[in-house]
PDB file of C-alpha atoms in Angstrom:
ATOM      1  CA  UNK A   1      -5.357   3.533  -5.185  1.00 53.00           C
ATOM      2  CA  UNK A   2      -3.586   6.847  -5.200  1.00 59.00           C
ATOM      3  CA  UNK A   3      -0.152   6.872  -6.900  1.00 64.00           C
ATOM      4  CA  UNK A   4       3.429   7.085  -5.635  1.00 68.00           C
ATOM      5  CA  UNK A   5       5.031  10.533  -7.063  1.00 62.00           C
ATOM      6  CA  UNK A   6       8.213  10.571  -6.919  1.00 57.00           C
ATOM      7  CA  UNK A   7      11.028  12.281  -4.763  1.00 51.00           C
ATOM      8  CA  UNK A   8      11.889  15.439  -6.443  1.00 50.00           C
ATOM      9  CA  UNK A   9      14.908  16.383  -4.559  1.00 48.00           C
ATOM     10  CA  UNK A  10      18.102  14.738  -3.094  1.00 47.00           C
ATOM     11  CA  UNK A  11      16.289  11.327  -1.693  1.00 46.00           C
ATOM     12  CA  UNK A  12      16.344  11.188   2.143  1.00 62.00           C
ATOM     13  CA  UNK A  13      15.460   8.306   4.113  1.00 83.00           C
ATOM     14  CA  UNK A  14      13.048  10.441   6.400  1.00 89.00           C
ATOM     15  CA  UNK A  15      10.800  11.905   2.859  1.00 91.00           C
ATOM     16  CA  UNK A  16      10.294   7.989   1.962  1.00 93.00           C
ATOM     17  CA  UNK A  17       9.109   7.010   5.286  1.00 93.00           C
ATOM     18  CA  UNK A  18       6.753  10.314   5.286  1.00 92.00           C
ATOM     19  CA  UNK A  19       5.314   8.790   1.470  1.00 93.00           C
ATOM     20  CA  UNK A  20       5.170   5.143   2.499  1.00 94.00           C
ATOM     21  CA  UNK A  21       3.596   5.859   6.055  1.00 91.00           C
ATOM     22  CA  UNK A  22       1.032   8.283   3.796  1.00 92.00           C
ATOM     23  CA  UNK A  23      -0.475   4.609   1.817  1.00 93.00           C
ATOM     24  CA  UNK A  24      -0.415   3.037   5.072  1.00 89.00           C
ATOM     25  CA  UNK A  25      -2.613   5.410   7.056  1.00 83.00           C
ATOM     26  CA  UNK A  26      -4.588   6.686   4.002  1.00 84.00           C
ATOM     27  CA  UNK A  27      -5.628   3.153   3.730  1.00 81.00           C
ATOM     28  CA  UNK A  28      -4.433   2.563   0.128  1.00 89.00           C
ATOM     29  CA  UNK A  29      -2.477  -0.046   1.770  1.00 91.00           C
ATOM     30  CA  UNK A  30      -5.086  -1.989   4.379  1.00 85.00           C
ATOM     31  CA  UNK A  31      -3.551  -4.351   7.274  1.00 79.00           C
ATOM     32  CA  UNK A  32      -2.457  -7.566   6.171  1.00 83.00           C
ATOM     33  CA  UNK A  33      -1.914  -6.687   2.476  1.00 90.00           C
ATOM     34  CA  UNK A  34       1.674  -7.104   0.758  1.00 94.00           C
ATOM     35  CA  UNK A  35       2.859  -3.533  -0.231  1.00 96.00           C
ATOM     36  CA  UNK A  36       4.808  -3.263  -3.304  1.00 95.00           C
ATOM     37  CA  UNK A  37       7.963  -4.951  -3.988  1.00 95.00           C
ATOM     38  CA  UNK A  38      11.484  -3.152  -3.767  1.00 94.00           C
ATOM     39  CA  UNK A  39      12.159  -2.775  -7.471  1.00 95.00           C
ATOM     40  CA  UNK A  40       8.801  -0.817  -8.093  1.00 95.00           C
ATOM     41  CA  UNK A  41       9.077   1.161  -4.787  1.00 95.00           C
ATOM     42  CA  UNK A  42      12.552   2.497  -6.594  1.00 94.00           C
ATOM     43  CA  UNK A  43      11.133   2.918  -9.671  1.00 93.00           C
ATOM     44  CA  UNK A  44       7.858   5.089  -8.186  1.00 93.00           C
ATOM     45  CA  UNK A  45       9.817   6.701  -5.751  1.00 92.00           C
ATOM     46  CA  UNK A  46      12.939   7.251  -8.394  1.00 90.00           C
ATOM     47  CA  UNK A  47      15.441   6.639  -5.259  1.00 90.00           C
ATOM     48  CA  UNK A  48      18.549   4.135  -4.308  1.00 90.00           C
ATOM     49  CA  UNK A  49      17.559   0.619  -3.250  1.00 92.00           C
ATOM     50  CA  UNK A  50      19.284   1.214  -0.444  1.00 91.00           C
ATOM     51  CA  UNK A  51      16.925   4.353   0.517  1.00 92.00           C
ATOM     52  CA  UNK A  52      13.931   2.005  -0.197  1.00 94.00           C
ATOM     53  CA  UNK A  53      15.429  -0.333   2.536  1.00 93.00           C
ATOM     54  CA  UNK A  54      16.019   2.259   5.506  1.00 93.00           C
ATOM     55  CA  UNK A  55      12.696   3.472   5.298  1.00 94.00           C
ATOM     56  CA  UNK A  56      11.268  -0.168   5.131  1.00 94.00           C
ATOM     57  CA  UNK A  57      13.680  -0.895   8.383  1.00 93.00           C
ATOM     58  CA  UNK A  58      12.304   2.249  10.123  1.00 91.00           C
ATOM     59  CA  UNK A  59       8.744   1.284   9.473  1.00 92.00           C
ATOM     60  CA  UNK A  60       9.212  -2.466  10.621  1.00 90.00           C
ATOM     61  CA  UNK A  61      11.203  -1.513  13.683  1.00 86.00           C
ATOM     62  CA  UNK A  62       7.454   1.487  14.599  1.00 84.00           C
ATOM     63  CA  UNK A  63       5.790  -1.597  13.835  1.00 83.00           C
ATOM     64  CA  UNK A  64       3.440  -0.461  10.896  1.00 87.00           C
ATOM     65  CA  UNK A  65       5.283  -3.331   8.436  1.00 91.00           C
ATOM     66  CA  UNK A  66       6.592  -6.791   9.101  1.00 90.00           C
ATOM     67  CA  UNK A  67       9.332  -8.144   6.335  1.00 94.00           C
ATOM     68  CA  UNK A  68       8.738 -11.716   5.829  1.00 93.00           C
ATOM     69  CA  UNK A  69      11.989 -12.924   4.077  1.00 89.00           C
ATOM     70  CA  UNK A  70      11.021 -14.818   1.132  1.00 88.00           C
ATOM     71  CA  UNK A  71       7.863 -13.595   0.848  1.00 91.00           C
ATOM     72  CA  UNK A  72       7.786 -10.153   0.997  1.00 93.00           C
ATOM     73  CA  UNK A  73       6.621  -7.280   3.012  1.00 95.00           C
ATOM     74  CA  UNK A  74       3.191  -6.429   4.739  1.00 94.00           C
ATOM     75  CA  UNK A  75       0.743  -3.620   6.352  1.00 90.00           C
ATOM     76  CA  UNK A  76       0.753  -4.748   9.940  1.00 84.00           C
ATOM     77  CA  UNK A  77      -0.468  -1.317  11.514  1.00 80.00           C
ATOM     78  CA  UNK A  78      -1.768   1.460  10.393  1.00 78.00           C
ATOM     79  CA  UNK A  79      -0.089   3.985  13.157  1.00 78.00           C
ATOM     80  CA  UNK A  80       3.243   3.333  15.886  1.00 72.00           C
ATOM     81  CA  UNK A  81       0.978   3.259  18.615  1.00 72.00           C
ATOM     82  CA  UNK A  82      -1.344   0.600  17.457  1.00 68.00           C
ATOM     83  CA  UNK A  83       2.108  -1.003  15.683  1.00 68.00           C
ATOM     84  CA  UNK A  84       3.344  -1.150  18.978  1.00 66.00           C
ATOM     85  CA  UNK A  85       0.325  -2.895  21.105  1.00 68.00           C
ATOM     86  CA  UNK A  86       0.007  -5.402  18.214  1.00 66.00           C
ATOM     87  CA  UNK A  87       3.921  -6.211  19.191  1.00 65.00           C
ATOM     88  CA  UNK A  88       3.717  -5.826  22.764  1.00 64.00           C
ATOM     89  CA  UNK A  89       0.295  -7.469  23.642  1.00 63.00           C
ATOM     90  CA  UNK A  90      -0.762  -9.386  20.604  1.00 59.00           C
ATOM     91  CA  UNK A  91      -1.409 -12.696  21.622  1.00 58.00           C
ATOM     92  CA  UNK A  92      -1.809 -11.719  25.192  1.00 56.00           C
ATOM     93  CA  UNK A  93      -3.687 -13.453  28.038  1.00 64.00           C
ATOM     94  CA  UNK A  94      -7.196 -13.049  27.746  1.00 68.00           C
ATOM     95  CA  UNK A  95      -6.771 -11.843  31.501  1.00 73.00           C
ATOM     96  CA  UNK A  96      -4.707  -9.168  30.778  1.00 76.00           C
ATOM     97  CA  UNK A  97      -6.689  -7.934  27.523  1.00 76.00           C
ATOM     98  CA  UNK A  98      -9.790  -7.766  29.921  1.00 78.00           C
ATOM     99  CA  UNK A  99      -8.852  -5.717  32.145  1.00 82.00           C
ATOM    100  CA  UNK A 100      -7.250  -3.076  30.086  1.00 83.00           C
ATOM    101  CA  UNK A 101     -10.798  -3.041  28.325  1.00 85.00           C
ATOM    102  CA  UNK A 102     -12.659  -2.644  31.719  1.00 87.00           C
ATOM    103  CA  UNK A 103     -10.495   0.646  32.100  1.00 89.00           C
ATOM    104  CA  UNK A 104     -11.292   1.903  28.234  1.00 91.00           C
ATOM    105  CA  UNK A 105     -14.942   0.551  28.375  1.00 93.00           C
ATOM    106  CA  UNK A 106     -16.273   1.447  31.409  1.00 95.00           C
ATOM    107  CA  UNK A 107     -15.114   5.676  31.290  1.00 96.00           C
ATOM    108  CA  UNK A 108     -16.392   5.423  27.205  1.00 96.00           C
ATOM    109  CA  UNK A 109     -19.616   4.384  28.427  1.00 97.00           C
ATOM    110  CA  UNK A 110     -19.927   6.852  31.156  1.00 97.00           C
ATOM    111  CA  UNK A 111     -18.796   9.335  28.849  1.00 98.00           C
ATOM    112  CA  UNK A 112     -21.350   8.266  26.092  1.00 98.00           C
ATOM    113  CA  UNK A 113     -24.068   8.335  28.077  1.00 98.00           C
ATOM    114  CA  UNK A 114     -23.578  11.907  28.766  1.00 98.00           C
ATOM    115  CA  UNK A 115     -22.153  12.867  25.466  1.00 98.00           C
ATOM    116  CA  UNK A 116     -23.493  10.945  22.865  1.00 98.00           C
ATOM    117  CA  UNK A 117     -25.595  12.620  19.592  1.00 97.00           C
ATOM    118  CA  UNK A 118     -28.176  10.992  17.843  1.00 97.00           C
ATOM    119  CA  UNK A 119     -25.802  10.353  15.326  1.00 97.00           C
ATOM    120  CA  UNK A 120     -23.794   8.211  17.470  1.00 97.00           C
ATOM    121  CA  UNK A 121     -26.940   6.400  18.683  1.00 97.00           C
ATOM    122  CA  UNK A 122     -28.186   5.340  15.085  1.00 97.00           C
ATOM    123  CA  UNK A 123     -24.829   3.727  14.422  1.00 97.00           C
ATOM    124  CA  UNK A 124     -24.777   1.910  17.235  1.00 97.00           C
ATOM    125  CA  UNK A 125     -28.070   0.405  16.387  1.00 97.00           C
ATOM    126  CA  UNK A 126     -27.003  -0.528  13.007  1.00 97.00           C
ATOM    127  CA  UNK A 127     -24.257  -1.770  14.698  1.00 95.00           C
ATOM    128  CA  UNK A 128     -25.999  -3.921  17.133  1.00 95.00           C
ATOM    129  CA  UNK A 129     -28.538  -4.770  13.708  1.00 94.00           C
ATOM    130  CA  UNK A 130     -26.103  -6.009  11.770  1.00 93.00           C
ATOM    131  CA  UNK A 131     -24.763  -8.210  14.814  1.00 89.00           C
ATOM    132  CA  UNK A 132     -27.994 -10.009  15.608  1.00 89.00           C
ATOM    133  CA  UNK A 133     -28.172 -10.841  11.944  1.00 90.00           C
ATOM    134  CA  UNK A 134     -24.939 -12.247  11.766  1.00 86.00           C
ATOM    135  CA  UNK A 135     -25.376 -14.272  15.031  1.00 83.00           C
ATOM    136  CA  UNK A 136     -28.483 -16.059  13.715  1.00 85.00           C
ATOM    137  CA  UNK A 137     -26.673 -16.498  10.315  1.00 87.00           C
ATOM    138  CA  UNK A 138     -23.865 -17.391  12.183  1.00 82.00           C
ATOM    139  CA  UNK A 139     -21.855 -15.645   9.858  1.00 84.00           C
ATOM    140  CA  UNK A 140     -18.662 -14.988  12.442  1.00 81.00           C
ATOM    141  CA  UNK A 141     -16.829 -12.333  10.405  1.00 80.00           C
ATOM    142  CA  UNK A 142     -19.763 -10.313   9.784  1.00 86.00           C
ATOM    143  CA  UNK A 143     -20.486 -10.876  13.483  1.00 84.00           C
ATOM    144  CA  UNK A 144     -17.099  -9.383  14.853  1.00 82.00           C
ATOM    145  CA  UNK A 145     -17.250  -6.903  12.336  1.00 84.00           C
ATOM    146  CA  UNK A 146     -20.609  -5.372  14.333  1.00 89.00           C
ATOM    147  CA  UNK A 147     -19.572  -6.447  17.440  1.00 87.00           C
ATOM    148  CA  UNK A 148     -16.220  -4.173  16.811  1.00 86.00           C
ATOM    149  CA  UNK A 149     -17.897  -1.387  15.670  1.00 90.00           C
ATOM    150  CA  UNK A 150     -20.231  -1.467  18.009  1.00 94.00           C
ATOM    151  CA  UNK A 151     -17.709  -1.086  20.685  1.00 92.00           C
ATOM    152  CA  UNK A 152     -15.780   1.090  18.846  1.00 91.00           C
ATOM    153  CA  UNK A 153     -18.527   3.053  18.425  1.00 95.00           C
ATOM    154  CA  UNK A 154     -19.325   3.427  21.705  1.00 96.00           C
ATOM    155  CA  UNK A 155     -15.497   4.736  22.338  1.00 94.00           C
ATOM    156  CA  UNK A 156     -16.755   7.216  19.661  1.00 95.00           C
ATOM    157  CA  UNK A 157     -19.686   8.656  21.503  1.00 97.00           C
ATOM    158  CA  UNK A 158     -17.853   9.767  24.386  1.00 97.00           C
ATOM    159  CA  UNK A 159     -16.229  12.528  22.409  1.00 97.00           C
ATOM    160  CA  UNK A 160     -13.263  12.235  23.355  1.00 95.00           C
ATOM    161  CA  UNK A 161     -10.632  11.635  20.514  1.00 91.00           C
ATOM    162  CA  UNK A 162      -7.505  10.340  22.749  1.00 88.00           C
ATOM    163  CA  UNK A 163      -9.741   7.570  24.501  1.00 90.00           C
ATOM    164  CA  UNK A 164     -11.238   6.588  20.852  1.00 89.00           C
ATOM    165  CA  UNK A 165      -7.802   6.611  19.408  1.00 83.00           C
ATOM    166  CA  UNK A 166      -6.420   4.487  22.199  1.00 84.00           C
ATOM    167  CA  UNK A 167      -9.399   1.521  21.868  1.00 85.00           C
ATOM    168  CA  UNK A 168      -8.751   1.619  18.035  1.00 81.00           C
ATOM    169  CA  UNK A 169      -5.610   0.704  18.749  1.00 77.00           C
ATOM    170  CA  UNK A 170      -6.498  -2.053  20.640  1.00 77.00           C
ATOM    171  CA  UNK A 171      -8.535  -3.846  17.932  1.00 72.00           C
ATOM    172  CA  UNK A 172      -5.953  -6.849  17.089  1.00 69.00           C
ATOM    173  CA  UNK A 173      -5.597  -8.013  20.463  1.00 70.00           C
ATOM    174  CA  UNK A 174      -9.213  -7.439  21.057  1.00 68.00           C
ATOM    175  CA  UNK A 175     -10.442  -9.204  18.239  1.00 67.00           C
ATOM    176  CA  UNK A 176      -7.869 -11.776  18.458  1.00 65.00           C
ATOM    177  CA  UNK A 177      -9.577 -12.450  21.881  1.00 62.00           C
ATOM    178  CA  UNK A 178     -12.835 -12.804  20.646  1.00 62.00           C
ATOM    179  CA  UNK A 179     -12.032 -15.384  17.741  1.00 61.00           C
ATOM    180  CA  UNK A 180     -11.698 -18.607  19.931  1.00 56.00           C
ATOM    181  CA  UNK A 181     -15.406 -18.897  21.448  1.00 54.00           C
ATOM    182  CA  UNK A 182     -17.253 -18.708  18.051  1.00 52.00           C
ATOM    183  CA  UNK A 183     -16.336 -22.458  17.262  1.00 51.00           C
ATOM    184  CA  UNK A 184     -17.295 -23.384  20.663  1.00 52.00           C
ATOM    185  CA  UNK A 185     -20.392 -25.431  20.339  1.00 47.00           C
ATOM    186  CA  UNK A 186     -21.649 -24.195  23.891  1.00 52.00           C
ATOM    187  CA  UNK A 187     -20.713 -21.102  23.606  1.00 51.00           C
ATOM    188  CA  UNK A 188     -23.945 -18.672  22.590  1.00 54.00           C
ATOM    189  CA  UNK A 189     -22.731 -15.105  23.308  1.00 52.00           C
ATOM    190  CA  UNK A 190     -21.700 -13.207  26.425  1.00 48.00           C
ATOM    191  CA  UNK A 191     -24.585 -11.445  27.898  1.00 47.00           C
ATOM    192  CA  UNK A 192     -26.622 -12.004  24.941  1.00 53.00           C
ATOM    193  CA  UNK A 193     -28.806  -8.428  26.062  1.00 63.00           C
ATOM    194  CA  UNK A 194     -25.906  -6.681  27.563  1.00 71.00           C
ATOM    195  CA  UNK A 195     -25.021  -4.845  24.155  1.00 91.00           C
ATOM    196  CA  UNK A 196     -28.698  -3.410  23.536  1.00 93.00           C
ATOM    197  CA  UNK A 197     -29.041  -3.213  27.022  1.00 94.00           C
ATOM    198  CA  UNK A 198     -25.797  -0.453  27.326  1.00 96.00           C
ATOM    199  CA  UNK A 199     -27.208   1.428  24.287  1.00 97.00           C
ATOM    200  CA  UNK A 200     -30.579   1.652  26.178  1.00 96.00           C
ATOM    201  CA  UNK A 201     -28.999   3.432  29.315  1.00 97.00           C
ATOM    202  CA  UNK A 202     -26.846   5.704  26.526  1.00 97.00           C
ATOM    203  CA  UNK A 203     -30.379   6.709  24.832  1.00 97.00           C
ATOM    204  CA  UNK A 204     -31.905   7.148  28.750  1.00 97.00           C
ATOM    205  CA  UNK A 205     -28.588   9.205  29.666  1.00 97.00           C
ATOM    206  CA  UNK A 206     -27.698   7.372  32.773  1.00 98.00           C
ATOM    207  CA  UNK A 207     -23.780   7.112  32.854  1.00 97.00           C
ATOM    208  CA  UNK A 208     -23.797   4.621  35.980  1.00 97.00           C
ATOM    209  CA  UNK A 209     -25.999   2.402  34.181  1.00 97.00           C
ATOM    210  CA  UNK A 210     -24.227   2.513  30.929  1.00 97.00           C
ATOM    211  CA  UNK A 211     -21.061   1.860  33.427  1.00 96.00           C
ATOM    212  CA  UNK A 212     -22.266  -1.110  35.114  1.00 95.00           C
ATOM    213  CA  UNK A 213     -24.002  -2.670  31.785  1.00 94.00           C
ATOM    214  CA  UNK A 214     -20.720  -2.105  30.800  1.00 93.00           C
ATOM    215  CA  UNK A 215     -19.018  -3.732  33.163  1.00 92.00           C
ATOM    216  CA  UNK A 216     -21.582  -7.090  33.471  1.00 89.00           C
ATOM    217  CA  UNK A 217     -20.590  -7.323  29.760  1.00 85.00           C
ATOM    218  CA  UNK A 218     -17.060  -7.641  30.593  1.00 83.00           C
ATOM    219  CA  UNK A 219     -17.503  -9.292  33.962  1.00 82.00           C
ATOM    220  CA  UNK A 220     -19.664 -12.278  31.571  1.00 74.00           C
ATOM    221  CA  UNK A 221     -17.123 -13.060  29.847  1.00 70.00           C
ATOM    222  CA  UNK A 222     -14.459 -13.461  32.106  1.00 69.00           C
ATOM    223  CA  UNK A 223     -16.596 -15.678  34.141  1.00 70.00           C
ATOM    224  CA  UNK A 224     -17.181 -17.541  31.167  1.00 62.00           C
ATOM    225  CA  UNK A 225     -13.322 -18.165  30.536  1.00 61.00           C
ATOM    226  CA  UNK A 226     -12.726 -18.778  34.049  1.00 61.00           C
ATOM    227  CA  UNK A 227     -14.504 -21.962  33.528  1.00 51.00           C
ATOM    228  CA  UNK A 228     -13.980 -23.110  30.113  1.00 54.00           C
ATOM    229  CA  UNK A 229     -10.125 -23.519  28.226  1.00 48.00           C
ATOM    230  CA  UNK A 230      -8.902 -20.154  26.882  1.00 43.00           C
ATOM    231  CA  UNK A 231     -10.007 -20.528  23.709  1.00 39.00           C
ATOM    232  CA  UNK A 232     -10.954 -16.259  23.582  1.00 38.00           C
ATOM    233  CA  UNK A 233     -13.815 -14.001  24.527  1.00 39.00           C
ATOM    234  CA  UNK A 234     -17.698 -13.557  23.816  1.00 45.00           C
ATOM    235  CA  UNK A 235     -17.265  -9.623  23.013  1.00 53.00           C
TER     236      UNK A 235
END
């Protein structure tokens, strides 16, 4: 992990947020992991406690850290805009999550189809590799790890670096939403073919196809929550 250096001039508030955002989006602080505690943030940093504590505030409040009193403080995003979908639409209906994706997923696929390289192709094979693997294993976090890329890769073809930005932003509600139907026993995958069947229409260069394969993905699993408790998606 890359060090701290310390503030070389009169400590402001707005310097320590620049450092500490720095670990967060550099990844030398991941999601979920505890950053360091306040004493060794002033000591690294060489500023006030109280300096320490207004950037910490600032960072909570954009949503990239959540202070757990007693227990200390964690990564919860790594930029404001994904800080502030985790806050506003984390744990939302499964509904709701859908059909923002049908907007995101539908135009990526068009877009990929017309856009993608080969580059982009291979990885979404390796993607969609590493997914059927998993499934058989039923290993589940190896399985939403493909399954995410394989979206987000996807969103990554179409060339277009606001719409990828925006669906990586997405990924804790979306993979919040797909949690819930691993355990169930009937549950064996939402359009099992609809993933390999998307990347075929990308390779073939057909944007309506990769729209409505696209789409029947989506459509799947809503029609499987429609009849089952909301327990979260297929993919």
């Amino acid at each position: 992990m890359s060090s701290l250096e310390s503030v070389r001039r009169p400590a402001l508030s707005a310097e320590v947020i620049a450092r500490l955002r720095e670990r967060i989006t550099s990844g030398d602080w991941p999601v979920g992991s505890r950053i360091p505690p306040e004493p060794e943030l002033m000591t690294r940093l060489q500023v006030a406690r109280g300096t320490v504590r207004e950037a910490v505030r600032a960072l909570a409040h954009a949503g990239l850290l959540d202070v757990r009193q007693g227990d200390g403080t964690y990564v919860r995003a790594v930029s404001e805009l994904s800080g502030a979908v985790e806050r506003l639409y984390g744990g939302s209906d499964i509904g709701q999550v859908l059909e923002v994706r049908q907007a995101l997923d539908l135009q990526a696929a068009r877009l990929a189809a017309i856009r993608a390289e080969e580059a982009d192709l291979t990885v979404l094979q390796g993607a969609l590799r590493r997914r059927r693997a998993a499934w058989d294993e039923r290993d589940f976090e190896a399985w939403l790890a493909a399954d995410w890329e394989f979206h987000l890769g996807v969103a990554d073809a179409a060339h277009n670096p606001l719409l990828a930005e925006l669906y990586r932003n997405l990924s804790g509600p979306v993979r919040e939403s797909v949690a819930g139907s691993w355990t169930d026993p009937d549950y064996q995958g939402a359009n099992p073919g609809g993933h390999e069947d998307l990347l075929r229409a990308l390779r073939e260069r057909d944007p309506v196809e990769a729209a409505r394969q696209a789409d029947a993905n989506l459509t799947d699993t809503h029609d499987w929550h429609a009849v089952r408790p909301p327990r979260g998606t297929g993919s």
